Tab-separated table of C-alpha atoms in Angstrom:
chain	number	residue	atom	x	y	z
A	1	MET	CA	-0.023	0.107	0.032
A	2	SER	CA	1.592	3.212	-0.836
A	3	LYS	CA	1.459	5.941	1.672
A	4	LYS	CA	0.606	9.472	1.837
A	5	ARG	CA	3.579	11.787	2.699
A	6	VAL	CA	2.868	14.621	5.399
A	7	LEU	CA	5.395	17.298	6.222
A	8	ILE	CA	4.510	18.523	9.777
A	9	ALA	CA	5.802	21.572	11.810
A	10	HIS	CA	7.446	20.308	14.908
A	11	ILE	CA	5.210	22.382	17.075
A	12	LEU	CA	2.010	20.264	16.288
A	13	GLY	CA	1.187	18.742	19.626
A	14	ALA	CA	1.528	15.103	20.418
A	15	GLU	CA	-2.113	14.438	19.818
A	16	GLY	CA	-2.161	15.382	16.973
A	17	LYS	CA	1.242	13.839	15.714
A	18	GLN	CA	-0.086	10.562	17.325
A	19	MET	CA	-3.442	10.837	15.382
A	20	LEU	CA	-1.032	10.304	11.947
A	21	ARG	CA	1.321	8.145	13.301
A	22	GLU	CA	-1.541	5.537	13.783
A	23	ARG	CA	-2.824	5.497	10.184
A	24	ASP	CA	-0.830	2.816	8.412
A	25	ASP	CA	-1.476	4.726	5.067
A	26	ILE	CA	0.666	8.015	6.500
A	27	GLU	CA	4.313	8.651	6.209
A	28	VAL	CA	5.099	11.749	8.795
A	29	VAL	CA	8.344	13.966	8.086
A	30	GLU	CA	8.806	16.721	10.723
A	31	PHE	CA	10.351	20.200	9.987
A	32	ALA	CA	11.483	22.910	12.215
A	33	ASN	CA	8.927	25.774	12.483
A	34	THR	CA	11.338	28.300	12.322
A	35	ILE	CA	12.930	26.758	9.285
A	36	GLU	CA	14.412	29.116	6.486
A	37	GLN	CA	12.044	29.426	3.524
A	38	GLY	CA	14.904	28.231	1.051
A	39	GLN	CA	15.542	25.227	3.368
A	40	PHE	CA	11.926	24.390	3.361
A	41	GLN	CA	11.697	24.698	-0.382
A	42	ALA	CA	14.557	22.144	-0.567
A	43	LEU	CA	13.041	20.017	1.781
A	44	LEU	CA	9.873	19.621	-0.503
A	45	GLU	CA	12.040	19.031	-3.478
A	46	SER	CA	13.723	16.039	-1.789
A	47	PHE	CA	10.555	13.957	-1.963
A	48	ASP	CA	9.058	12.716	-4.955
A	49	GLU	CA	5.683	13.501	-3.705
A	50	VAL	CA	4.080	15.302	-0.507
A	51	HIS	CA	0.525	14.936	-0.273
A	52	GLY	CA	0.024	17.462	2.942
A	53	VAL	CA	1.609	19.953	4.835
A	54	ILE	CA	0.774	21.230	8.346
A	55	LEU	CA	1.982	24.685	8.734
A	56	GLY	CA	3.237	26.812	11.731
A	57	LEU	CA	4.886	29.991	10.872
A	58	THR	CA	6.209	28.726	7.562
A	59	ARG	CA	4.998	30.689	4.302
A	60	PHE	CA	3.507	28.360	1.571
A	61	GLY	CA	2.892	29.965	-1.868
A	62	THR	CA	3.339	29.511	-5.567
A	63	ALA	CA	6.956	28.528	-4.971
A	64	GLU	CA	6.459	25.863	-2.719
A	65	LEU	CA	3.421	24.707	-4.525
A	66	GLN	CA	5.452	24.250	-7.486
A	67	ARG	CA	7.682	22.002	-5.712
A	68	THR	CA	4.687	19.837	-4.565
A	69	PRO	CA	2.598	18.460	-7.623
A	70	GLY	CA	0.845	15.837	-5.882
A	71	LEU	CA	-0.179	18.183	-2.937
A	72	GLN	CA	-3.808	17.428	-1.752
A	73	VAL	CA	-4.239	19.778	1.474
A	74	VAL	CA	-2.368	22.582	3.415
A	75	SER	CA	-3.380	22.708	7.254
A	76	ARG	CA	-2.462	25.431	9.393
A	77	ILE	CA	-1.938	25.144	13.276
A	78	GLY	CA	-4.260	28.015	14.159
A	79	VAL	CA	-6.893	30.247	12.432
A	80	GLY	CA	-4.546	32.831	10.438
A	81	PHE	CA	-3.716	32.212	6.940
A	82	ASP	CA	-1.853	35.368	5.853
A	83	ALA	CA	1.352	32.797	5.235
A	84	VAL	CA	-0.492	31.192	2.497
A	85	ASP	CA	-1.345	32.257	-0.713
A	86	ILE	CA	-4.855	31.568	-0.825
A	87	PRO	CA	-5.703	32.317	-4.662
A	88	ALA	CA	-2.562	30.198	-5.591
A	89	MET	CA	-3.875	27.285	-3.535
A	90	THR	CA	-7.592	27.829	-5.094
A	91	GLU	CA	-6.366	27.923	-8.485
A	92	ALA	CA	-4.704	24.299	-7.903
A	93	ALA	CA	-7.759	22.984	-5.940
A	94	VAL	CA	-5.854	22.609	-2.842
A	95	PRO	CA	-7.687	23.123	0.367
A	96	VAL	CA	-6.264	25.267	2.960
A	97	MET	CA	-7.797	24.315	6.247
A	98	VAL	CA	-7.549	25.997	9.654
A	99	CYS	CA	-8.468	25.258	13.382
A	100	ALA	CA	-11.628	26.886	13.535
A	101	ASN	CA	-13.008	27.032	17.280
A	102	ALA	CA	-9.870	25.940	18.659
A	103	ASN	CA	-8.272	29.023	20.319
A	104	HIS	CA	-10.768	31.753	20.215
A	105	ARG	CA	-11.270	31.416	24.054
A	106	ALA	CA	-7.572	31.565	24.381
A	107	VAL	CA	-7.119	34.686	22.342
A	108	ALA	CA	-10.437	36.249	24.058
A	109	GLU	CA	-9.026	35.849	27.468
A	110	HIS	CA	-5.553	37.030	26.648
A	111	THR	CA	-7.350	40.131	25.351
A	112	LEU	CA	-9.107	40.533	28.365
A	113	GLY	CA	-6.037	39.930	30.535
A	114	PHE	CA	-4.196	42.667	28.490
A	115	MET	CA	-7.213	45.022	28.956
A	116	LEU	CA	-7.345	44.376	32.700
A	117	SER	CA	-3.402	44.966	33.066
A	118	LEU	CA	-3.585	48.363	31.214
A	119	ALA	CA	-6.625	49.292	33.559
A	120	LYS	CA	-5.026	48.229	36.682
A	121	ARG	CA	-1.555	49.152	35.744
A	122	THR	CA	-0.170	45.922	36.840
A	123	GLU	CA	3.142	46.066	35.660
A	124	ALA	CA	4.071	49.637	36.908
A	125	LEU	CA	2.635	48.649	40.169
A	126	THR	CA	4.845	45.389	40.404
A	127	HIS	CA	7.970	47.437	39.866
A	128	LEU	CA	6.851	49.815	42.459
A	129	VAL	CA	6.872	47.047	45.137
A	130	ARG	CA	9.761	45.315	43.790
A	131	ASP	CA	11.815	48.508	43.659
A	132	GLY	CA	11.077	49.668	46.692
A	133	ASN	CA	8.939	52.739	45.849
A	134	TRP	CA	5.905	51.677	47.540
A	135	HIS	CA	5.240	55.520	48.609
A	136	GLN	CA	4.658	56.164	44.913
A	137	ARG	CA	1.507	54.004	44.672
A	138	TYR	CA	-0.820	56.958	44.560
A	139	ASP	CA	0.943	58.302	41.553
A	140	TYR	CA	-0.314	55.067	39.642
A	141	LEU	CA	-4.157	54.945	40.638
A	142	PRO	CA	-5.673	51.969	38.335
A	143	THR	CA	-8.890	52.304	36.560
A	144	GLU	CA	-12.073	50.523	36.403
A	145	LEU	CA	-13.371	48.880	33.141
A	146	GLU	CA	-17.179	49.035	33.961
A	147	GLY	CA	-18.487	52.204	31.940
A	148	ARG	CA	-15.608	52.572	29.639
A	149	GLU	CA	-16.015	52.179	25.866
A	150	VAL	CA	-14.430	49.762	23.775
A	151	LEU	CA	-13.976	49.474	19.912
A	152	LEU	CA	-13.694	46.063	18.559
A	153	VAL	CA	-12.284	46.040	15.202
A	154	GLY	CA	-13.494	42.539	13.565
A	155	CYS	CA	-16.148	40.636	15.168
A	156	GLY	CA	-15.321	36.863	14.146
A	157	ARG	CA	-15.075	33.873	16.619
A	158	ILE	CA	-12.600	35.964	18.734
A	159	GLY	CA	-13.953	39.449	18.583
A	160	ALA	CA	-17.724	37.877	19.296
A	161	ARG	CA	-16.045	36.125	22.370
A	162	VAL	CA	-14.284	39.330	23.641
A	163	ALA	CA	-17.322	41.268	23.032
A	164	THR	CA	-19.452	38.537	25.348
A	165	LEU	CA	-16.718	38.682	28.247
A	166	LEU	CA	-16.795	42.748	28.126
A	167	VAL	CA	-20.569	43.196	28.083
A	168	ALA	CA	-20.641	40.923	31.105
A	169	LEU	CA	-18.026	43.554	32.736
A	170	GLY	CA	-20.231	46.409	32.118
A	171	MET	CA	-18.394	48.023	29.385
A	172	ARG	CA	-19.987	49.787	26.594
A	173	VAL	CA	-19.067	47.873	23.544
A	174	LYS	CA	-18.993	49.092	19.813
A	175	VAL	CA	-18.072	46.867	17.046
A	176	TYR	CA	-16.718	47.809	13.645
A	177	ASP	CA	-17.098	44.812	11.097
A	178	PRO	CA	-18.225	45.929	7.474
A	179	TYR	CA	-18.750	42.320	6.766
A	180	LEU	CA	-21.448	41.437	9.304
A	181	SER	CA	-25.150	42.880	9.619
A	182	PRO	CA	-26.197	44.333	13.381
A	183	ARG	CA	-28.010	40.881	13.730
A	184	GLN	CA	-25.337	38.765	13.184
A	185	LEU	CA	-23.273	40.534	16.271
A	186	PRO	CA	-23.549	39.347	20.149
A	187	GLN	CA	-26.252	40.901	22.266
A	188	GLY	CA	-25.335	43.794	23.952
A	189	VAL	CA	-23.008	45.479	21.298
A	190	GLU	CA	-23.807	48.611	19.458
A	191	PRO	CA	-22.480	48.402	15.558
A	192	VAL	CA	-20.849	51.326	14.015
A	193	ALA	CA	-20.524	51.990	10.247
A	194	VAL	CA	-17.406	54.308	10.175
A	195	LEU	CA	-14.416	53.471	11.950
A	196	GLU	CA	-13.165	56.998	12.294
A	197	HIS	CA	-16.214	58.121	14.398
A	198	ALA	CA	-15.860	55.338	16.725
A	199	LEU	CA	-12.146	55.714	17.237
A	200	ALA	CA	-12.545	59.406	18.496
A	201	SER	CA	-14.406	58.118	21.463
A	202	ALA	CA	-13.148	54.807	22.264
A	203	ASP	CA	-10.953	54.023	25.619
A	204	TYR	CA	-9.806	50.847	24.190
A	205	VAL	CA	-9.409	49.751	20.610
A	206	SER	CA	-9.106	45.949	20.215
A	207	LEU	CA	-8.265	44.367	16.569
A	208	HIS	CA	-9.851	41.087	15.852
A	209	CYS	CA	-9.608	41.274	12.154
A	210	PRO	CA	-7.763	39.192	9.866
A	211	LYS	CA	-4.604	40.316	7.984
A	212	THR	CA	-5.520	41.032	4.392
A	213	ALA	CA	-4.818	43.766	1.832
A	214	GLU	CA	-7.435	45.337	3.063
A	215	THR	CA	-6.541	45.403	6.659
A	216	VAL	CA	-2.893	45.820	6.497
A	217	GLY	CA	-2.326	49.265	7.766
A	218	LEU	CA	-5.909	49.421	9.128
A	219	LEU	CA	-5.111	51.415	12.212
A	220	SER	CA	-2.830	54.076	10.590
A	221	ALA	CA	-1.100	57.398	11.689
A	222	GLU	CA	-3.989	59.351	10.538
A	223	ARG	CA	-6.482	56.920	12.594
A	224	LEU	CA	-4.203	56.963	15.694
A	225	ALA	CA	-4.394	60.522	15.777
A	226	LEU	CA	-8.296	60.669	16.211
A	227	MET	CA	-7.867	58.619	19.405
A	228	LYS	CA	-8.197	60.207	22.860
A	229	GLN	CA	-4.956	60.849	24.862
A	230	HIS	CA	-6.133	58.272	27.607
A	231	ALA	CA	-7.214	55.549	25.269
A	232	TYR	CA	-5.273	51.939	24.591
A	233	VAL	CA	-4.456	49.959	21.601
A	234	ILE	CA	-4.788	46.265	22.115
A	235	ASN	CA	-3.516	44.185	19.279
A	236	THR	CA	-3.909	40.354	19.540
A	237	ALA	CA	-4.620	39.817	15.576
A	238	ARG	CA	-1.599	39.984	13.421
A	239	GLY	CA	1.547	42.371	13.275
A	240	GLY	CA	0.923	45.008	10.342
A	241	ILE	CA	-2.540	45.645	11.024
A	242	VAL	CA	-1.539	48.624	13.000
A	243	ASP	CA	0.917	50.924	11.632
A	244	GLU	CA	3.618	50.192	14.127
A	245	GLN	CA	5.971	53.270	13.364
A	246	ALA	CA	3.046	55.618	13.785
A	247	LEU	CA	1.671	53.743	17.110
A	248	TYR	CA	5.476	54.201	18.348
A	249	GLN	CA	5.492	57.970	17.869
A	250	ALA	CA	1.976	57.972	19.305
A	251	LEU	CA	3.017	56.285	22.359
A	252	VAL	CA	6.705	58.464	22.430
A	253	GLU	CA	4.582	61.621	22.455
A	254	LYS	CA	1.825	60.354	24.791
A	255	ARG	CA	-0.699	61.238	22.196
A	256	ILE	CA	-2.265	57.964	23.540
A	257	ALA	CA	-1.787	56.311	26.809
A	258	GLY	CA	-0.473	52.913	25.988
A	259	ALA	CA	-0.711	49.641	24.000
A	260	ALA	CA	-0.914	46.104	24.791
A	261	LEU	CA	0.695	43.813	21.805
A	262	ASP	CA	0.851	40.098	21.282
A	263	VAL	CA	1.900	40.518	17.448
A	264	PHE	CA	4.659	42.773	15.529
A	265	LEU	CA	6.116	42.860	12.200
A	266	PRO	CA	8.745	41.457	12.183
A	267	GLU	CA	8.570	38.592	14.574
A	268	PRO	CA	10.363	38.704	16.542
A	269	PRO	CA	10.628	42.375	16.978
A	270	PRO	CA	14.286	43.930	17.473
A	271	HIS	CA	15.704	43.254	20.632
A	272	GLY	CA	15.920	46.453	22.908
A	273	SER	CA	14.166	48.789	20.666
A	274	GLY	CA	11.001	49.607	19.212
A	275	LEU	CA	7.675	49.026	20.532
A	276	PRO	CA	8.612	46.578	23.359
A	277	SER	CA	11.121	49.163	24.668
A	278	LEU	CA	8.666	51.474	25.793
A	279	ASP	CA	7.044	52.131	29.367
A	280	ASN	CA	3.411	52.639	28.138
A	281	VAL	CA	3.595	49.117	26.352
A	282	ILE	CA	2.926	45.685	27.551
A	283	CYS	CA	3.423	42.765	25.209
A	284	SER	CA	3.811	39.018	24.686
A	285	PRO	CA	5.232	36.735	21.935
A	286	HIS	CA	2.421	35.939	19.755
A	287	LEU	CA	1.021	33.707	22.325
A	288	ALA	CA	-2.372	34.714	22.666
A	289	GLY	CA	-4.012	31.865	21.280
A	290	VAL	CA	-1.355	29.065	22.357
A	291	SER	CA	-2.899	28.013	25.782
A	292	ARG	CA	-2.173	24.741	26.916
A	293	GLU	CA	-5.653	23.639	25.946
A	294	ALA	CA	-5.804	25.349	22.863
A	295	VAL	CA	-2.556	23.524	21.593
A	296	SER	CA	-4.208	20.455	22.351
A	297	ARG	CA	-7.468	21.124	20.296
A	298	MET	CA	-5.198	22.694	17.388
A	299	ALA	CA	-3.142	19.614	17.139
A	300	LYS	CA	-5.988	17.356	16.731
A	301	LEU	CA	-7.873	19.669	14.491
A	302	ALA	CA	-4.784	20.338	12.097
A	303	ALA	CA	-4.274	16.686	11.922
A	304	GLY	CA	-7.761	15.782	11.641
A	305	ASN	CA	-8.261	18.379	9.076
A	306	VAL	CA	-5.547	16.549	6.739
A	307	LEU	CA	-7.037	12.989	7.297
A	308	ASN	CA	-10.401	14.156	6.534
A	309	VAL	CA	-9.373	15.614	3.246
A	310	PHE	CA	-7.359	12.712	2.634
A	311	ASP	CA	-10.574	10.284	3.571
A	312	ALA	CA	-12.869	12.367	1.300
A	313	GLU	CA	-14.556	13.731	4.325
A	314	PRO	CA	-13.434	17.381	4.731
A	315	ASN	CA	-15.062	19.697	7.383
A	316	HIS	CA	-16.220	22.762	5.208
A	317	ASP	CA	-16.508	24.888	7.795
A	318	ASN	CA	-12.848	24.578	8.509
A	319	ALA	CA	-11.847	25.384	4.962
A	320	VAL	CA	-10.326	28.953	3.902
A	321	ASN	CA	-11.142	27.990	0.098
A	322	PRO	CA	-14.313	25.930	0.334
A	323	GLN	CA	-14.823	26.213	-3.337
A	324	VAL	CA	-12.297	23.744	-3.995
A	325	PHE	CA	-14.430	20.953	-2.992
A	326	ASP	CA	-17.148	21.642	-5.367
A	327	ARG	CA	-14.608	21.998	-7.983
A	328	ALA	CA	-13.190	18.349	-7.208
A	329	VAL	CA	-17.080	17.031	-7.371
A	330	HIS	CA	-17.792	18.522	-10.578
A	331	LEU	CA	-14.373	17.449	-12.036
A	332	ALA	CA	-14.967	13.724	-10.604
A	333	GLN	CA	-18.342	13.476	-12.268
A	334	ALA	CA	-17.463	14.955	-15.863
A	335	ASN	CA	-14.473	12.408	-15.956
A	336	SER	CA	-16.003	9.338	-15.238
A	337	ALA	CA	-18.054	7.342	-12.695
A	338	GLU	CA	-14.706	6.056	-11.135
A	339	ALA	CA	-14.040	7.867	-7.933
A	340	ILE	CA	-11.207	10.406	-8.613
A	341	PRO	CA	-8.770	10.804	-5.542
A	342	TYR	CA	-9.855	13.772	-3.567
A	343	PRO	CA	-9.157	16.375	-3.974
A	344	ILE	CA	-8.123	17.074	-7.579
């Protein structure tokens, strides 16, 4: 029996690796999550066939696709897909699968943690105690979240979960998402049609949109200039959605109060400089969606997405480009009554 070869980023959780290795028809090849792109392309070329890839940070586009003519599926360990060339994959009828519903709770809780840390000034107060400056505590009074206004930019699974948490805390939650109708939004939120108007009144601006050509630089210097001086920016989405140089200048000049960032461009950011070096910035190393529980869920989903495609039982809800499934069916019907290996 010929085996299907699956290349997996080594960060795939143990449960996912076990699912693949339990199958007699699967050959597993691991590669480093931080592999240099040229080395990754050479790895692809070293095999006569690669049928599936499970990716973390590694980019996958036309150059990689040309080196894998037998490719049947690309599976992401997570929900973001900005590192994958979706039009190229769709043209080649290769489904790109993500781990829907695997880590939205983790990202939402991380966002809430960021917001609480900013409001309660936990980092500054920790340093006061640690450095023996207890007497300065009244210079760093925290604030409350109840009654404050927050603007969520994007309201998919993550944004909706954040909204639910913040409404429960008594915050005034506004949502800017031009792709959703008001009836698709969580209860208790106020939809806004014009981003600029909402930025001007928000105490917190939290980003939860995907990184696309439309959203790169969405929070620009001009839009940052609309924000209140005591307002905060939170980004747990993707680096590059915020103009980071403009954000840096706004923070240095105290035109906004602070920021909490889990993502940067590039990653990792330069050590000792830029946004992480500022006193009014708290940050984490792109880990918001990587709780222990989420790692387990993502491992099983990422592996399961590959196996389901191989078994011709794909979960369409996990596909970024589900139209490739219809294309495969139509081609199969047009060519013969004999089942064509899925996908084409």
